[in-house]
Amino acid sequence: MERGDRRRARRAGPGRRQRPPRTRARAVAKRLRTAPVASANDMTESPTERLRRVRRGAAILYRTGASHVWIFGSLAHERTHDRESDVDLAVEGLPAELLGGAVEAVRSEVGGRVDVVPLETAPAALRWAILSERVLVPRLDDAVAGAETRTDATEAAAPPEARIRSLAQARVEAVVDELRRSGARSVVDLGCGFGRLLERLALDRDFERITGVDRSEQALTAASRRLRKVLEPWQHVKITLVRDLVTYRNPAFLGHDAAVAMEVIEHLEPAPRAALESVLFDFVRPATAIVTTPNVEYNAKWRLTSRNGLRHEGHRFEWTRAELERWADGVARRHVYRRVVVAGVGVADPTLGAPTQLIVLSEPAPVH
């Protein structure tokens, strides 16, 4: 994205008068806060006009669930126009299953060549390069107090539930609600990723002990770093992070009132999926087990760009509602859980159902 910029930076010698990078970044940030929102047909190529287009694109990403949106690259620091892309954006907090549709919507609204990089999954070298020069794009509600700036195009582009809150956040809240109903005080999150659920549980006084498990050292390191920043010490001390496969019988998984596998099973082939079932319902055997997974029927409402036709390139399958119910009933029968609840998360379509499926298995029979 910035090959041309790096070459130009190397050629800049002591005799060239350049504005310091921090000063340039502050100037760009000020213009992002104060520039009026451009119309969809305003496609002039001055830096100011391109920053207006950036704000329109960032608004879509925020409404689709991003917690932060930054610009980086040539536009962020007023350098010569990048030949690789017109606009380079970095995002944090955008649900992976919504990324493809969000990028398509941004490109349609902004025009030109747009790159969107999720910081959570970016290669380390690229991530650090972005962190060294990014400039935050404020939410439109913050930049234009009280102004209603949504357009018909952006409303149509964003999935219905994204207009209210991100699906990922809705999923976390649904899981927390079920955990509260169960009366659980300790929870193990199998496949915790970057710790979105761990953070939410730690903020709640109802939960006293929280264990997060993931195979990715990178994800756990990022989760640990972020949790230390956002949590008070008394909240952070409740969390233990464990690096391991969720298909292994690790004693650290034991002794919890509830276990959660949130958006995990769809990443597993049949053999490891069966191993996870055994770990969760035979080995851990919590009083309450919660599993969430995508509803493949709902995909018809989104413009998916993945090569496998699913919400994420890493998904091995996605179930219909009937398929999930059959699996849940089979799990309850095989492992003697006497209560099964199947629910949807997100705004449901009358025909297709909700975007996310959630099952709760509870009341396990005593093991003799």
Coordinates of C-alpha atoms in Angstrom, one line a residue:
M1 CA 0.0 0.0 0.0
E2 CA 2.8 2.4 0.7
R3 CA 5.7 1.2 -1.4
G4 CA 5.9 4.5 -3.2
D5 CA 5.7 6.5 0.0
R6 CA 8.6 4.5 1.5
R7 CA 10.8 5.3 -1.5
R8 CA 9.9 8.9 -1.3
A9 CA 10.7 8.9 2.4
R10 CA 14.2 7.5 1.8
R11 CA 14.9 10.2 -0.8
A12 CA 14.0 13.0 1.6
G13 CA 17.4 14.4 2.8
P14 CA 18.4 17.0 5.4
G15 CA 18.0 19.8 2.8
R16 CA 14.3 19.0 2.2
R17 CA 11.9 21.0 4.4
Q18 CA 9.2 18.7 5.6
R19 CA 6.5 19.2 8.3
P20 CA 7.3 16.8 11.2
P21 CA 5.1 13.6 11.1
R22 CA 3.3 14.4 14.4
T23 CA 2.4 17.9 13.2
R24 CA 1.1 16.5 9.9
A25 CA -0.9 13.9 11.8
R26 CA -2.4 16.5 14.0
A27 CA -3.4 18.6 11.0
V28 CA -5.1 15.6 9.4
A29 CA -6.9 14.8 12.6
K30 CA -8.2 18.4 12.8
R31 CA -9.4 18.3 9.3
L32 CA -11.2 15.0 9.9
R33 CA -13.0 16.6 12.8
T34 CA -14.0 19.7 11.1
A35 CA -14.5 18.9 7.4
P36 CA -18.1 18.8 6.3
V37 CA -19.5 15.5 5.1
A38 CA -19.2 15.4 1.3
S39 CA -22.0 14.2 -1.0
A40 CA -21.7 10.8 -2.6
N41 CA -21.0 12.6 -6.0
D42 CA -18.2 14.8 -4.7
M43 CA -15.2 12.9 -6.0
T44 CA -12.5 15.6 -6.3
E45 CA -9.0 14.4 -5.4
S46 CA -7.7 17.1 -3.1
P47 CA -6.6 15.8 0.3
T48 CA -9.5 17.6 2.0
E49 CA -12.1 16.2 -0.3
R50 CA -10.6 12.7 0.1
L51 CA -10.8 13.1 3.9
R52 CA -14.5 13.8 3.5
R53 CA -14.9 10.6 1.7
V54 CA -13.0 8.8 4.4
R55 CA -15.5 10.0 7.0
R56 CA -18.4 8.5 4.9
G57 CA -16.6 5.2 4.7
A58 CA -15.6 5.2 8.3
A59 CA -19.3 5.8 9.3
I60 CA -20.3 2.5 7.6
L61 CA -17.5 0.6 9.4
Y62 CA -18.6 2.1 12.8
R63 CA -22.2 1.1 12.2
T64 CA -21.2 -2.4 11.1
G65 CA -19.5 -2.9 14.5
A66 CA -16.0 -1.4 14.4
S67 CA -14.9 0.1 17.7
H68 CA -12.2 2.3 16.1
V69 CA -11.4 3.3 12.5
W70 CA -8.1 4.9 11.5
I71 CA -6.6 6.1 8.3
F72 CA -3.0 5.3 7.5
G73 CA -0.7 5.6 4.5
S74 CA -0.2 8.6 2.2
L75 CA -3.5 10.3 3.0
A76 CA -2.9 10.1 6.8
H77 CA 0.2 12.2 6.5
E78 CA -0.5 14.4 3.5
R79 CA 2.1 12.6 1.3
T80 CA 1.8 12.1 -2.4
H81 CA -1.1 10.1 -3.6
D82 CA -0.6 6.3 -3.1
R83 CA -0.8 4.5 -6.4
E84 CA -1.8 1.2 -4.7
S85 CA -5.0 2.5 -3.2
D86 CA -7.0 5.8 -2.8
V87 CA -7.9 5.2 0.9
D88 CA -6.2 2.9 3.5
L89 CA -8.2 2.2 6.6
A90 CA -7.4 0.1 9.7
V91 CA -10.2 -1.2 11.9
E92 CA -10.6 -2.7 15.3
G93 CA -13.6 -4.6 16.7
L94 CA -15.3 -5.3 13.4
P95 CA -16.8 -8.9 13.4
A96 CA -15.0 -11.1 11.0
E97 CA -18.2 -12.4 9.4
L98 CA -19.2 -8.8 8.5
L99 CA -15.9 -7.6 7.1
G100 CA -16.5 -8.6 3.5
G101 CA -19.9 -7.0 3.3
A102 CA -18.6 -3.9 5.1
V103 CA -15.7 -3.4 2.7
E104 CA -18.0 -3.7 -0.3
A105 CA -20.3 -1.1 1.2
V106 CA -17.4 1.3 1.9
R107 CA -16.1 0.9 -1.7
S108 CA -19.5 1.5 -3.1
E109 CA -20.1 4.6 -1.0
V110 CA -16.6 6.2 -1.1
G111 CA -15.6 5.2 -4.7
G112 CA -12.1 4.4 -5.8
R113 CA -9.7 1.9 -4.4
V114 CA -10.1 1.2 -0.7
D115 CA -8.2 -1.2 1.5
V116 CA -9.5 -2.1 5.0
V117 CA -7.1 -3.9 7.4
P118 CA -8.4 -5.5 10.6
L119 CA -5.7 -4.9 13.2
E120 CA -6.5 -8.0 15.2
T121 CA -5.4 -10.3 12.4
A122 CA -2.9 -8.2 10.5
P123 CA 0.6 -9.6 10.1
A124 CA 2.9 -8.2 12.9
A125 CA 5.0 -6.1 10.5
L126 CA 2.0 -4.5 8.9
R127 CA 0.3 -3.9 12.2
W128 CA 3.3 -2.1 13.7
A129 CA 3.7 0.0 10.6
I130 CA 0.1 1.1 10.9
L131 CA 0.3 1.7 14.6
S132 CA 3.3 4.1 14.0
E133 CA 1.3 6.4 11.7
R134 CA -2.4 5.9 12.1
V135 CA -4.8 8.8 12.6
L136 CA -8.2 8.2 14.2
V137 CA -11.3 8.9 12.2
P138 CA -13.9 10.1 14.7
R139 CA -17.5 8.9 14.6
L140 CA -19.7 11.2 12.8
D141 CA -21.9 11.6 15.9
D142 CA -18.8 12.9 17.7
A143 CA -17.6 15.1 14.9
V144 CA -21.0 16.6 14.0
A145 CA -22.9 16.9 17.2
G146 CA -26.5 16.1 16.8
A147 CA -26.3 15.9 13.0
E148 CA -28.1 13.1 11.2
T149 CA -25.7 12.0 8.5
R150 CA -26.9 8.6 7.4
T151 CA -27.8 8.1 3.8
D152 CA -30.1 5.7 2.1
A153 CA -27.0 4.0 0.6
T154 CA -25.3 3.3 3.9
E155 CA -28.5 2.2 5.6
A156 CA -29.1 -0.4 2.8
A157 CA -25.5 -1.5 2.9
A158 CA -25.3 -2.3 6.7
P159 CA -27.0 -5.4 7.9
P160 CA -30.2 -4.6 10.0
E161 CA -28.7 -5.6 13.3
A162 CA -25.6 -3.5 12.7
R163 CA -27.7 -0.3 12.7
I164 CA -28.4 -1.0 16.4
R165 CA -25.2 -2.6 17.6
S166 CA -22.6 -4.9 16.3
L167 CA -23.6 -8.6 16.0
A168 CA -20.5 -9.5 17.9
Q169 CA -21.5 -7.4 20.9
A170 CA -25.1 -8.7 20.7
R171 CA -23.6 -12.2 20.8
V172 CA -21.6 -11.4 23.9
E173 CA -24.5 -9.9 25.7
A174 CA -26.7 -12.9 24.9
V175 CA -24.2 -15.2 26.3
V176 CA -23.8 -13.1 29.4
D177 CA -27.5 -13.0 29.9
E178 CA -27.7 -16.8 29.7
L179 CA -24.8 -17.1 32.2
R180 CA -26.5 -14.8 34.6
R181 CA -29.7 -16.8 34.4
S182 CA -27.8 -20.0 35.1
G183 CA -26.4 -18.5 38.3
A184 CA -22.8 -19.3 37.3
R185 CA -20.0 -17.7 39.2
S186 CA -17.1 -19.2 37.3
V187 CA -16.8 -19.6 33.5
V188 CA -14.3 -21.1 31.1
D189 CA -14.3 -19.6 27.6
L190 CA -13.1 -22.3 25.1
G191 CA -11.7 -20.4 22.1
C192 CA -11.5 -17.0 23.8
G193 CA -9.6 -15.2 20.9
F194 CA -8.9 -11.6 21.8
G195 CA -10.9 -11.7 25.0
R196 CA -14.1 -9.9 24.1
L197 CA -16.3 -12.2 26.3
L198 CA -13.6 -12.3 29.1
E199 CA -13.6 -8.5 29.3
R200 CA -17.4 -8.4 29.6
L201 CA -17.5 -11.0 32.3
A202 CA -14.7 -9.4 34.3
L203 CA -16.7 -6.1 34.4
D204 CA -19.6 -7.9 36.0
R205 CA -19.5 -8.6 39.7
D206 CA -21.6 -11.7 39.3
F207 CA -18.6 -13.6 37.9
E208 CA -15.7 -14.3 40.2
R209 CA -13.4 -16.6 38.2
I210 CA -12.9 -16.6 34.4
T211 CA -10.6 -18.8 32.3
G212 CA -9.9 -18.0 28.7
V213 CA -8.5 -20.8 26.5
D214 CA -7.1 -20.3 23.0
R215 CA -4.5 -22.1 20.8
S216 CA -3.1 -18.8 19.4
E217 CA -0.3 -17.3 21.4
Q218 CA -0.7 -14.1 19.4
A219 CA -4.4 -13.8 20.3
L220 CA -3.7 -14.4 24.0
T221 CA -0.8 -11.9 24.1
A222 CA -3.1 -9.3 22.5
A223 CA -5.9 -10.2 24.8
S224 CA -3.7 -9.9 27.9
R225 CA -2.3 -6.5 26.8
R226 CA -5.7 -5.1 26.0
L227 CA -7.4 -6.5 29.2
R228 CA -4.7 -4.9 31.4
K229 CA -5.5 -1.5 29.8
V230 CA -9.3 -1.6 30.0
L231 CA -9.8 -3.4 33.4
E232 CA -9.2 -2.3 36.9
P233 CA -6.8 -4.5 38.8
W234 CA -9.6 -6.1 40.9
Q235 CA -11.3 -7.1 37.6
H236 CA -8.2 -8.3 35.8
V237 CA -7.2 -10.6 38.7
K238 CA -10.3 -12.7 38.0
I239 CA -9.0 -13.8 34.6
T240 CA -6.6 -16.7 33.8
L241 CA -5.4 -17.2 30.2
V242 CA -4.5 -20.7 29.1
R243 CA -2.8 -21.6 25.8
D244 CA -4.0 -24.9 24.6
L245 CA -6.3 -26.6 22.1
V246 CA -9.9 -26.8 23.0
T247 CA -9.9 -30.4 21.9
Y248 CA -7.4 -31.4 24.6
R249 CA -8.3 -32.5 28.1
N250 CA -6.5 -29.9 30.1
P251 CA -7.1 -29.9 33.9
A252 CA -7.2 -26.1 33.8
F253 CA -10.6 -26.4 32.1
L254 CA -12.2 -28.1 35.1
G255 CA -14.0 -26.7 38.1
H256 CA -16.2 -24.1 36.4
D257 CA -19.9 -23.6 36.7
A258 CA -20.3 -22.9 33.0
A259 CA -18.4 -23.3 29.8
V260 CA -18.8 -21.3 26.6
A261 CA -17.7 -22.1 23.0
M262 CA -18.6 -19.0 21.1
E263 CA -18.1 -19.1 17.3
V264 CA -15.7 -22.1 17.6
I265 CA -17.3 -25.3 16.3
E266 CA -17.7 -24.0 12.7
H267 CA -13.9 -23.8 12.5
L268 CA -13.5 -27.5 13.1
E269 CA -13.5 -30.5 10.8
P270 CA -15.6 -33.5 11.9
A271 CA -12.9 -35.3 14.0
P272 CA -11.8 -32.3 16.1
R273 CA -15.4 -31.2 16.4
A274 CA -16.2 -34.6 18.0
A275 CA -13.1 -34.1 20.2
L276 CA -14.4 -30.7 21.4
E277 CA -17.8 -32.3 22.1
S278 CA -16.1 -34.9 24.3
V279 CA -14.0 -32.3 26.1
L280 CA -16.9 -30.0 26.7
F281 CA -19.6 -32.4 27.7
D282 CA -17.7 -35.4 29.1
F283 CA -14.5 -34.0 30.6
V284 CA -15.5 -30.5 31.7
R285 CA -19.2 -31.4 32.0
P286 CA -20.3 -28.0 33.4
A287 CA -23.8 -27.4 34.9
T288 CA -24.4 -25.0 31.9
A289 CA -22.8 -25.2 28.5
I290 CA -23.4 -22.5 25.9
V291 CA -22.5 -22.8 22.2
T292 CA -23.0 -20.2 19.5
T293 CA -22.5 -20.6 15.7
P294 CA -23.6 -18.8 12.5
N295 CA -27.0 -19.5 10.9
V296 CA -26.1 -20.2 7.3
E297 CA -29.7 -19.4 6.2
Y298 CA -29.2 -15.8 7.1
N299 CA -26.2 -15.5 4.8
A300 CA -28.6 -14.8 1.9
K301 CA -29.1 -11.3 3.4
W302 CA -25.4 -10.4 3.1
R303 CA -23.0 -9.9 0.3
L304 CA -20.3 -12.4 1.2
T305 CA -16.9 -12.3 -0.5
S306 CA -15.2 -15.4 1.0
R307 CA -14.1 -18.0 -1.4
N308 CA -15.9 -20.8 0.5
G309 CA -19.2 -18.9 0.4
L310 CA -19.3 -18.8 4.2
R311 CA -18.9 -15.9 6.6
H312 CA -15.2 -16.5 7.1
E313 CA -12.5 -18.2 5.1
G314 CA -11.7 -20.3 8.2
H315 CA -15.1 -21.8 8.6
R316 CA -15.4 -25.5 7.7
F317 CA -19.2 -25.5 7.7
E318 CA -22.2 -23.5 8.8
W319 CA -25.4 -25.0 10.0
T320 CA -29.0 -24.3 9.2
R321 CA -31.3 -24.0 12.2
A322 CA -32.6 -27.5 11.7
E323 CA -29.1 -28.9 11.6
L324 CA -28.1 -27.2 14.8
E325 CA -31.2 -28.4 16.6
R326 CA -30.4 -32.0 15.5
W327 CA -26.8 -31.6 16.8
A328 CA -28.0 -30.1 20.1
D329 CA -30.5 -32.9 20.6
G330 CA -27.9 -35.5 19.8
V331 CA -25.4 -33.9 22.3
A332 CA -28.1 -33.9 25.0
R333 CA -28.9 -37.6 24.3
R334 CA -25.3 -38.7 24.1
H335 CA -24.1 -36.9 27.2
V336 CA -27.4 -36.9 29.2
Y337 CA -28.1 -33.2 29.5
R338 CA -31.8 -32.9 30.5
R339 CA -32.5 -29.4 29.3
V340 CA -31.8 -27.9 25.8
V341 CA -32.7 -24.3 24.8
V342 CA -32.2 -23.1 21.2
A343 CA -32.3 -19.3 20.5
G344 CA -31.3 -16.7 18.0
V345 CA -29.1 -13.7 18.4
G346 CA -29.5 -10.5 16.4
V347 CA -32.5 -9.2 14.5
A348 CA -34.3 -12.1 13.1
D349 CA -35.7 -12.4 9.6
P350 CA -39.2 -13.8 9.4
T351 CA -38.1 -16.5 7.0
L352 CA -34.4 -16.9 7.5
G353 CA -34.2 -16.6 11.3
A354 CA -31.5 -14.7 13.3
P355 CA -27.9 -14.3 12.1
T356 CA -26.4 -16.2 15.1
Q357 CA -27.7 -19.4 16.7
L358 CA -27.3 -20.1 20.4
I359 CA -27.8 -23.3 22.4
V360 CA -27.8 -23.8 26.1
L361 CA -27.5 -27.2 27.6
S362 CA -28.0 -27.6 31.3
E363 CA -29.1 -30.0 34.1
P364 CA -26.5 -32.8 33.4
A365 CA -27.4 -36.1 34.9
P366 CA -25.0 -37.1 37.7
V367 CA -22.1 -39.3 36.7
H368 CA -21.7 -42.4 38.8

